[in-house]
CSV table of N, CA and C in Angstrom, one decimal:
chain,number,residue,atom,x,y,z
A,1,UNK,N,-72.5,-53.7,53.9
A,1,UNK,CA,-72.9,-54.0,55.3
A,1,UNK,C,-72.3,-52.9,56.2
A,2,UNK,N,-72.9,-52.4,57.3
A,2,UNK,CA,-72.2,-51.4,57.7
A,2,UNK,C,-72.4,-51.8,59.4
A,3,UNK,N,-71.4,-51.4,60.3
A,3,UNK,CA,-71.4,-51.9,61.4
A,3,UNK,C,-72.0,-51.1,62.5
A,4,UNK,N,-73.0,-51.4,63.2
A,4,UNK,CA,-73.7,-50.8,64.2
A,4,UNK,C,-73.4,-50.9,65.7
A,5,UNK,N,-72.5,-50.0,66.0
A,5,UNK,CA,-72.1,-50.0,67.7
A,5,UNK,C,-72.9,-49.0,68.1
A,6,UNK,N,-73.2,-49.5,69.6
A,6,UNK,CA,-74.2,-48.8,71.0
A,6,UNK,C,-73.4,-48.5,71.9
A,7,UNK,N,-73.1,-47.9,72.3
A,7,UNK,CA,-72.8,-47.8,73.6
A,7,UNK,C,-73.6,-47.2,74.8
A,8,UNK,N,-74.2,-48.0,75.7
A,8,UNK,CA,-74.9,-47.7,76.9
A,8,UNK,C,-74.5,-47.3,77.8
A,9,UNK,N,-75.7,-47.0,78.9
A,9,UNK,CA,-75.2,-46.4,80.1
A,9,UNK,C,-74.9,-47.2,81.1
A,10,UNK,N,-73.9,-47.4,82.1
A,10,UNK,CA,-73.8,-48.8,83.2
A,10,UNK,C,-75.4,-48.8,83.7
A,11,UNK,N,-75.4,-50.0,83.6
A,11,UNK,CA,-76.4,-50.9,84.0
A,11,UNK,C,-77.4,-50.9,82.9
A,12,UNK,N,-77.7,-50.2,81.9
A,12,UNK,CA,-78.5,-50.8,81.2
A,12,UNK,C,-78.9,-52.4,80.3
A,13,UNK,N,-80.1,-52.7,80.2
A,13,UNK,CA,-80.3,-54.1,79.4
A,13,UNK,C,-79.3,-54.1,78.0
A,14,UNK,N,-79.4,-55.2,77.5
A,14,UNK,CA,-78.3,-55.4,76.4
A,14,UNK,C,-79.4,-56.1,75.4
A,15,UNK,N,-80.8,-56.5,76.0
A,15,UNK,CA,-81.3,-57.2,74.9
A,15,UNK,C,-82.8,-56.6,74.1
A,16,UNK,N,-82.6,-55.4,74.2
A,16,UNK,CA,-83.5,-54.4,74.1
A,16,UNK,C,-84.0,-54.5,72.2
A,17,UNK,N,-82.9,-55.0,71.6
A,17,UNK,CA,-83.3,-55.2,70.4
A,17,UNK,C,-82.4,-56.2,69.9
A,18,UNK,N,-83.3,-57.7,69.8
A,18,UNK,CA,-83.1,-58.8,69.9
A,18,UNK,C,-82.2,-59.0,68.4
A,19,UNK,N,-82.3,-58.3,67.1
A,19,UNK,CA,-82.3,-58.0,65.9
A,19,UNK,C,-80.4,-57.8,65.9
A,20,UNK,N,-79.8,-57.3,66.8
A,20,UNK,CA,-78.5,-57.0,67.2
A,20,UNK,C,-77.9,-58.2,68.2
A,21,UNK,N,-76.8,-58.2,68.1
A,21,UNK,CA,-75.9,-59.1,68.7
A,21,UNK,C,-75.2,-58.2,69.7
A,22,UNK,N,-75.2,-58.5,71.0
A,22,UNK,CA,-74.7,-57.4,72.0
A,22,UNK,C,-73.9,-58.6,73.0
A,23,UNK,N,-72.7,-57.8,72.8
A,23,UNK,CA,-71.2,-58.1,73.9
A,23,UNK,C,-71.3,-57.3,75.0
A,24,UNK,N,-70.9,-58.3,76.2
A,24,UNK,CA,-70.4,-57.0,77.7
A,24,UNK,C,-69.3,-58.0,77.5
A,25,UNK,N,-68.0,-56.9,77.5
A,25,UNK,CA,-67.0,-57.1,78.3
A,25,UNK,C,-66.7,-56.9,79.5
A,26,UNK,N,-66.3,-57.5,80.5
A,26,UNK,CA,-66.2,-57.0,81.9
A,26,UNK,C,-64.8,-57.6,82.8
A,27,UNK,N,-64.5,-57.0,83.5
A,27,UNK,CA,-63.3,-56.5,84.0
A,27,UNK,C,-63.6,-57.5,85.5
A,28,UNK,N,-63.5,-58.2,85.9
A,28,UNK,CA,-63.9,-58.8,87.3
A,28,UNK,C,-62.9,-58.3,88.5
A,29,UNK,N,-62.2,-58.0,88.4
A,29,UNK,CA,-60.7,-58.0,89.3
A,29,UNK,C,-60.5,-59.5,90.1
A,30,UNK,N,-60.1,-60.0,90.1
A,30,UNK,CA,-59.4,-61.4,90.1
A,30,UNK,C,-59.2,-61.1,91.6
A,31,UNK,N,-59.7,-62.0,92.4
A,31,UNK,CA,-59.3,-61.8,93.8
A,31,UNK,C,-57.8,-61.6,94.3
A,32,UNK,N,-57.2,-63.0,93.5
A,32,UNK,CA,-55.8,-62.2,93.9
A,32,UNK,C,-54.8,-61.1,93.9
A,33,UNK,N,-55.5,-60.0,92.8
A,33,UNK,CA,-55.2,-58.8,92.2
A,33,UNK,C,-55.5,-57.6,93.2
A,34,UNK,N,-56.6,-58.0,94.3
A,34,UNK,CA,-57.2,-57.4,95.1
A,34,UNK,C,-55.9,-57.2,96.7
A,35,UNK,N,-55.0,-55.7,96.6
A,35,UNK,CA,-54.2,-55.8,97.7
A,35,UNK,C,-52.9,-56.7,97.6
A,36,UNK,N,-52.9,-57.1,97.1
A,36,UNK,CA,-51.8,-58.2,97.0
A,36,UNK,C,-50.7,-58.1,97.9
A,37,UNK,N,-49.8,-58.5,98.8
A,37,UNK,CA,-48.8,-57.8,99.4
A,37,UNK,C,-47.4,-58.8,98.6
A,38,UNK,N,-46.3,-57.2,98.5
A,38,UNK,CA,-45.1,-57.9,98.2
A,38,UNK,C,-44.5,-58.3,98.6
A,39,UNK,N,-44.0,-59.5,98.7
A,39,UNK,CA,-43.2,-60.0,99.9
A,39,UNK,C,-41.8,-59.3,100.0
A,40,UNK,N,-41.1,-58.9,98.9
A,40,UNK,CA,-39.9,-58.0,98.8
A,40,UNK,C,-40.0,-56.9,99.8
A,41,UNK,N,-41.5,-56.1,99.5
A,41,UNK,CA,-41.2,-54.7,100.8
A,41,UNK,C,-42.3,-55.1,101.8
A,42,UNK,N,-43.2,-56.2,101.5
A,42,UNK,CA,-44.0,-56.3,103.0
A,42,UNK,C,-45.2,-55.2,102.8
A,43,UNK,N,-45.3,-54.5,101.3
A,43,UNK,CA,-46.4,-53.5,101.3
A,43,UNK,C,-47.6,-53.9,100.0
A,44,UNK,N,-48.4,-53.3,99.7
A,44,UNK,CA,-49.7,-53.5,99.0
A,44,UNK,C,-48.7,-53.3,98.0
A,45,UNK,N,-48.7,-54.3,96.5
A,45,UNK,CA,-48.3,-53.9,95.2
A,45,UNK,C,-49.0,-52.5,95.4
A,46,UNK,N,-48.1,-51.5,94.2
A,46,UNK,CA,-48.9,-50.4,93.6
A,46,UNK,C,-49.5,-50.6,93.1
A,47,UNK,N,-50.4,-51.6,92.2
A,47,UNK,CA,-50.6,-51.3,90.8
A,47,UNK,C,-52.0,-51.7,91.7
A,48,UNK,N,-52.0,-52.5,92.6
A,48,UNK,CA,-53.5,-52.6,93.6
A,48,UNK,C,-53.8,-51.6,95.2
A,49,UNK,N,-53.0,-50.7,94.9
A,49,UNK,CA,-53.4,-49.6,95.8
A,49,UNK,C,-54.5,-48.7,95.6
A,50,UNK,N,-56.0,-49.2,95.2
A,50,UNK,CA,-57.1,-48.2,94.8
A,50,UNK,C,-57.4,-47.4,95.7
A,51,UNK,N,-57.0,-46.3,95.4
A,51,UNK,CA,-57.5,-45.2,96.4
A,51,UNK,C,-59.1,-44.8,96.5
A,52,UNK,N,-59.6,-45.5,94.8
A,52,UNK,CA,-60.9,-45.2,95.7
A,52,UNK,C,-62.0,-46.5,96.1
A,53,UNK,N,-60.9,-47.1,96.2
A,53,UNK,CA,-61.8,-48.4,97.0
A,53,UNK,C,-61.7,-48.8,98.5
A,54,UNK,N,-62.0,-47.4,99.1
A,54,UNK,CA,-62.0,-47.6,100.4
A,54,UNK,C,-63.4,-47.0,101.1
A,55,UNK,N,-63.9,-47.6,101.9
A,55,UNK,CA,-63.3,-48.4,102.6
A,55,UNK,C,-63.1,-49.7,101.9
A,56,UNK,N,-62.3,-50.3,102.3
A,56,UNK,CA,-61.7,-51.8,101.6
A,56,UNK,C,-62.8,-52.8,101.9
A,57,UNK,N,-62.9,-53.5,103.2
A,57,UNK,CA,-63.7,-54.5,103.4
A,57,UNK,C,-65.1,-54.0,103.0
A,58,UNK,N,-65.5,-52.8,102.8
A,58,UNK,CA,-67.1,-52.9,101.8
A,58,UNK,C,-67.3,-52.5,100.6
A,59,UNK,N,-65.7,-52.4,99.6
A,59,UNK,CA,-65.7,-52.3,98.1
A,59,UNK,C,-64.9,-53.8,97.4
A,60,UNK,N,-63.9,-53.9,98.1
A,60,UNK,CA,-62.5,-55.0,97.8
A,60,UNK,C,-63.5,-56.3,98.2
A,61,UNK,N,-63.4,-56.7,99.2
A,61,UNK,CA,-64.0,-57.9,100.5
A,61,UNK,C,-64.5,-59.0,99.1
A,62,UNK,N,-64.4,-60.0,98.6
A,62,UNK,CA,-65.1,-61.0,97.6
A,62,UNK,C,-66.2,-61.4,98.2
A,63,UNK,N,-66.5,-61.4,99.3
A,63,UNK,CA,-67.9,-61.7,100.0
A,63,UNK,C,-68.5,-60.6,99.5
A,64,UNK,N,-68.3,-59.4,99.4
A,64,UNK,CA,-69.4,-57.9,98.9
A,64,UNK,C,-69.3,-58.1,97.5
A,65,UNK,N,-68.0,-58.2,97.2
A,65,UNK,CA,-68.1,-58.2,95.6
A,65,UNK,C,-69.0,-59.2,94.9
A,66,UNK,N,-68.8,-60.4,95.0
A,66,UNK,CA,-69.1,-61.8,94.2
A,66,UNK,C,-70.4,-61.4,94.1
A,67,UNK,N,-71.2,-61.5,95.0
A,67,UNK,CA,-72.7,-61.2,94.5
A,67,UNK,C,-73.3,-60.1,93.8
A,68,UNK,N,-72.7,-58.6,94.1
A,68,UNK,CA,-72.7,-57.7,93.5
A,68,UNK,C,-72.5,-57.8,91.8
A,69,UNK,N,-71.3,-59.0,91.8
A,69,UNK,CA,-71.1,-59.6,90.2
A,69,UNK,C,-71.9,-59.8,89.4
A,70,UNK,N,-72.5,-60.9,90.6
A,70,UNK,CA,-73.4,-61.7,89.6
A,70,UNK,C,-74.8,-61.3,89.5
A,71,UNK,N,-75.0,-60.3,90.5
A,71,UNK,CA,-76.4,-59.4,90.0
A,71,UNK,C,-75.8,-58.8,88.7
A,72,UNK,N,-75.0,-58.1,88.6
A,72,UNK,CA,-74.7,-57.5,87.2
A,72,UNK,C,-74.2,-58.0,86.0
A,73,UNK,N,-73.9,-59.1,86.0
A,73,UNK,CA,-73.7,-60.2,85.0
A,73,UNK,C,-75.2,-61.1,84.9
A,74,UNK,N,-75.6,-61.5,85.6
A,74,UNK,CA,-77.1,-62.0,85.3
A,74,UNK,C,-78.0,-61.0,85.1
A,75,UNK,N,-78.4,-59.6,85.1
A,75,UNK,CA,-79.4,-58.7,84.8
A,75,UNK,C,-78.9,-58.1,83.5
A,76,UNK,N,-77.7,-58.3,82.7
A,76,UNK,CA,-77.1,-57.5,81.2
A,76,UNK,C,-78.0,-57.9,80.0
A,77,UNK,N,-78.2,-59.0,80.3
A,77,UNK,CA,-78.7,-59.2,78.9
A,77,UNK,C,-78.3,-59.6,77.6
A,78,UNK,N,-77.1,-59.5,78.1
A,78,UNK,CA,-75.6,-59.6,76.4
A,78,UNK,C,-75.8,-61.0,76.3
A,79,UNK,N,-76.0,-61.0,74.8
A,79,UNK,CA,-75.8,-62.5,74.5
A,79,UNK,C,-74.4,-63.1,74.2
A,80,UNK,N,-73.3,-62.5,74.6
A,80,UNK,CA,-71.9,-63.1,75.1
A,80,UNK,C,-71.6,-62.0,76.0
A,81,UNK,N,-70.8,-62.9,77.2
A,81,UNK,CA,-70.3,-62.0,78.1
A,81,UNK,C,-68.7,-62.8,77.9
A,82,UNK,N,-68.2,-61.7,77.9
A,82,UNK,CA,-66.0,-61.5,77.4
A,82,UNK,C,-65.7,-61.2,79.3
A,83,UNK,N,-65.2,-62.2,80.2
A,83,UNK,CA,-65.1,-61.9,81.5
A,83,UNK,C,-63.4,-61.6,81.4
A,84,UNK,N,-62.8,-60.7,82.0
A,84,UNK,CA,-61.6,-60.8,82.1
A,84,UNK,C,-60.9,-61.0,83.6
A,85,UNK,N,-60.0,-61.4,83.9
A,85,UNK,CA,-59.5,-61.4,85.2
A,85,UNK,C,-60.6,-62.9,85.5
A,86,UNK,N,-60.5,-63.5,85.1
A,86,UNK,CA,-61.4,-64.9,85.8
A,86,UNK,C,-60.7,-65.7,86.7
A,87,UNK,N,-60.9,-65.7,88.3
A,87,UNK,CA,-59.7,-66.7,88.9
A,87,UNK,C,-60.2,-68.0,88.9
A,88,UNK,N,-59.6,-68.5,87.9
A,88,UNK,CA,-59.7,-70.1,88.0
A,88,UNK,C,-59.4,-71.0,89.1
A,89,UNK,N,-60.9,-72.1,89.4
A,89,UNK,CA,-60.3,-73.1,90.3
A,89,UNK,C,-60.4,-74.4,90.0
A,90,UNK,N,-58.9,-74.8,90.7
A,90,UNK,CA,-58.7,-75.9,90.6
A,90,UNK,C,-59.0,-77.5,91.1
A,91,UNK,N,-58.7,-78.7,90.2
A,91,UNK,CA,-59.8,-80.2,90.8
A,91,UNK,C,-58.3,-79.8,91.6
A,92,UNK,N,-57.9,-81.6,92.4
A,92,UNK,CA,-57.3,-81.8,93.3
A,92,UNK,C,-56.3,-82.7,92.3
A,93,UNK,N,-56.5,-82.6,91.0
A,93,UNK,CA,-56.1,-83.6,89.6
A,93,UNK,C,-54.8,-82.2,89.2
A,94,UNK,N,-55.5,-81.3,89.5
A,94,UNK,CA,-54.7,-79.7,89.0
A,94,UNK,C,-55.1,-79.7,88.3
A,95,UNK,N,-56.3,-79.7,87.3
A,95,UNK,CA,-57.1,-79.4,86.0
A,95,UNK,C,-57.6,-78.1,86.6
A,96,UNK,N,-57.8,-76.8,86.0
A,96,UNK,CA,-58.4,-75.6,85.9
A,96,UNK,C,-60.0,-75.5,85.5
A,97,UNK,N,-60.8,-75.1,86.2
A,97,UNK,CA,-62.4,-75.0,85.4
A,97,UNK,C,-63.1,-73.8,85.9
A,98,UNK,N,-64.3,-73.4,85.7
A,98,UNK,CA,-64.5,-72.3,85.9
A,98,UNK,C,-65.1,-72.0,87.2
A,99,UNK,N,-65.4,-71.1,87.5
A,99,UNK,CA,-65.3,-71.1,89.4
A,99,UNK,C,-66.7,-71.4,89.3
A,100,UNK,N,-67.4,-72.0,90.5
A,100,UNK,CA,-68.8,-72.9,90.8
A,100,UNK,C,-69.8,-71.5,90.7
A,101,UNK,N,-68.8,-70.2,91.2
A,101,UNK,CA,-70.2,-68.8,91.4
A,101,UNK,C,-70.6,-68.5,90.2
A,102,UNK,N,-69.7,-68.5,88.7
A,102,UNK,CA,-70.0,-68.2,88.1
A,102,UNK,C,-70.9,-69.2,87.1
A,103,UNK,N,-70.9,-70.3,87.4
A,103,UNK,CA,-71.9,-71.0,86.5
A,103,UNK,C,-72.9,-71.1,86.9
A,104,UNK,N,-73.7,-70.1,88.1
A,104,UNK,CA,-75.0,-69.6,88.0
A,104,UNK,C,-75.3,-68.7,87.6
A,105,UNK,N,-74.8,-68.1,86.5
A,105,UNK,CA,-75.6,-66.8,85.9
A,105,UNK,C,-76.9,-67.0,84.8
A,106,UNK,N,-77.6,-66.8,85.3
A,106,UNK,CA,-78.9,-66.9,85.1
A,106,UNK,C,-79.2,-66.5,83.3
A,107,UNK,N,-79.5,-68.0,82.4
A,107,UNK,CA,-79.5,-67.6,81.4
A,107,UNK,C,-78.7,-68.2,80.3
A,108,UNK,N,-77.9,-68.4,81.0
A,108,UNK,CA,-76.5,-68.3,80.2
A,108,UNK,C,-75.7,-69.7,80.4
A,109,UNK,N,-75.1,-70.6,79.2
A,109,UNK,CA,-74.5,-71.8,78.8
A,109,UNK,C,-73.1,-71.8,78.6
A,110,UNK,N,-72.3,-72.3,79.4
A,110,UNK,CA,-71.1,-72.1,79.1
A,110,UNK,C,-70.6,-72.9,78.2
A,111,UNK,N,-70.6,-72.9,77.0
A,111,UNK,CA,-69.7,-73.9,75.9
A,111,UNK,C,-68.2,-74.0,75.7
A,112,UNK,N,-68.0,-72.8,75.6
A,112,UNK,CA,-66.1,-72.8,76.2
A,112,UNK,C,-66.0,-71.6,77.0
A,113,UNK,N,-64.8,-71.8,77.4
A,113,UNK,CA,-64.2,-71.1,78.1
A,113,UNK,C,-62.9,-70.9,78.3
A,114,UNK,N,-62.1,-69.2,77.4
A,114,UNK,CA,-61.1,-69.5,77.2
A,114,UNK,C,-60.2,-68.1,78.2
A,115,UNK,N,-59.1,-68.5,78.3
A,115,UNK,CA,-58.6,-67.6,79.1
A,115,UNK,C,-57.1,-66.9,78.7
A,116,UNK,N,-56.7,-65.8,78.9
A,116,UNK,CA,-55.3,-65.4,78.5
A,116,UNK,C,-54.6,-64.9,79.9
A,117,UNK,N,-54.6,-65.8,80.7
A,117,UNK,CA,-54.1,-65.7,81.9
A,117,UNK,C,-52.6,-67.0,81.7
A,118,UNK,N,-51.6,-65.9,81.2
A,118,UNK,CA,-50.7,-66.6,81.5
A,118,UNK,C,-50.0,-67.4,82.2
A,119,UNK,N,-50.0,-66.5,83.7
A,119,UNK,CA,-49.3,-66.9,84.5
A,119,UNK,C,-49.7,-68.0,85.5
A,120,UNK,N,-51.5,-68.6,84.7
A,120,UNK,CA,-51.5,-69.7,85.5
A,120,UNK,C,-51.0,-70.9,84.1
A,121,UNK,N,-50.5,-70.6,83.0
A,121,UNK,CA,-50.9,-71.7,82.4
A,121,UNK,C,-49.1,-71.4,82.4
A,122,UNK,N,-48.4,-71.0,82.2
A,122,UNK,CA,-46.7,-70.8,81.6
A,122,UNK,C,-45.9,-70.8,83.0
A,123,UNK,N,-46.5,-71.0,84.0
A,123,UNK,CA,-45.8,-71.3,85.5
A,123,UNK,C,-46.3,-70.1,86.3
A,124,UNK,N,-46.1,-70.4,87.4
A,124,UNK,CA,-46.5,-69.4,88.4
A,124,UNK,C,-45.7,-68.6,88.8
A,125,UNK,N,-45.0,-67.2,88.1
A,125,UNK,CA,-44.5,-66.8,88.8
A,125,UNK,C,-45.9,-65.8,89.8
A,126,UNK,N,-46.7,-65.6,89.9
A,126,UNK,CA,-47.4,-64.9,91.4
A,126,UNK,C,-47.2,-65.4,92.3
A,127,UNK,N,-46.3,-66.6,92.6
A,127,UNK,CA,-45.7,-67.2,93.9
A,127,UNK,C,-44.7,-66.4,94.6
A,128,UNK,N,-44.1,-65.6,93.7
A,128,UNK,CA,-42.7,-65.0,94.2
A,128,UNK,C,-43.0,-63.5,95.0
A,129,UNK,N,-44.4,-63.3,94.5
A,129,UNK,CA,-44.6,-62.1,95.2
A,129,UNK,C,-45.9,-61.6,95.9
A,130,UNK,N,-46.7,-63.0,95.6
A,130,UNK,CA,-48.5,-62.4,95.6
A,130,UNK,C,-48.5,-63.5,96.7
A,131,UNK,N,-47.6,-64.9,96.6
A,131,UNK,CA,-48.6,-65.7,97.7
A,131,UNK,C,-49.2,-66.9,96.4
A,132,UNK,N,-49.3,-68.0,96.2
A,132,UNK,CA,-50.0,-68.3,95.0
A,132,UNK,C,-51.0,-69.1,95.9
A,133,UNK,N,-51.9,-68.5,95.0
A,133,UNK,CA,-53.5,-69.2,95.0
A,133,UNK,C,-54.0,-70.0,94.1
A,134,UNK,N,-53.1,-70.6,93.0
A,134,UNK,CA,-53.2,-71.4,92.1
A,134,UNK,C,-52.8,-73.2,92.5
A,135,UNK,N,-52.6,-73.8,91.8
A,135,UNK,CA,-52.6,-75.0,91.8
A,135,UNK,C,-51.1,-75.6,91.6
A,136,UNK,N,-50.2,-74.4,90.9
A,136,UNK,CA,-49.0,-75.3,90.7
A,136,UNK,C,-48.0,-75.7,91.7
């Protein structure tokens, strides 16, 4: 058996030939990753200083982004989507589930949902520097 990878061009369909099994991996940026300020120097983390995401409020903004998402996560076509950076929201129980925007993507069944976001499940430290937006 021998293994068949594609690689497309952004934005193309994924389901062009039903005969194949097609993955999008995708990268969401996690709102709280967006700017983050350190409370130690009072400035933007580095590691979220995108230079080329300015202007900010019409590339960064989650009101511009979220729908821009989910146009491109509902028009792929991949019969699994791998999301990374998912920010989980929480009941008022503190149980974690998947955010309400993302369970309209047109198409698509969520059977599990697994995450390797440590630092909401092994303690928070993003409290000490980000502000937490989590539940603990």
């Amino acid at each position: 058996m021998s293994a068949h990878v594609s690689v497309r061009p952004r934005g193309s369909r994924l389901d062009e030939e039903s005969a194949l099994l097609s993955v999008l991996s995708y990268n969401l940026l996690a709102p709280a990753f967006v700017r983050p300020i350190d409370k130690r120097t009072g400035g933007v983390q580095p590691f979220a200083a995108f230079e080329w995401a300015e202007p900010a409020a019409e590339v960064l903004d989650w009101d511009v982004r979220r729908p821009r998402l989910l146009a491109q996560l509902s028009s792929c076509g991949a019969d699994i989507l791998c999301l990374q950076e998912v920010q989980f929201e929480c009941s008022s129980a503190g149980a974690f589930h998947l955010p309400g925007w993302l369970q309209g993507i047109d198409g698509y069944t969520w059977l599990q949902v697994v995450s390797f976001v440590f630092y909401v499940f092994y303690g928070c430290w993003c409290c000490s520097c980000y502000g937490c937006w989590c539940c603990c």
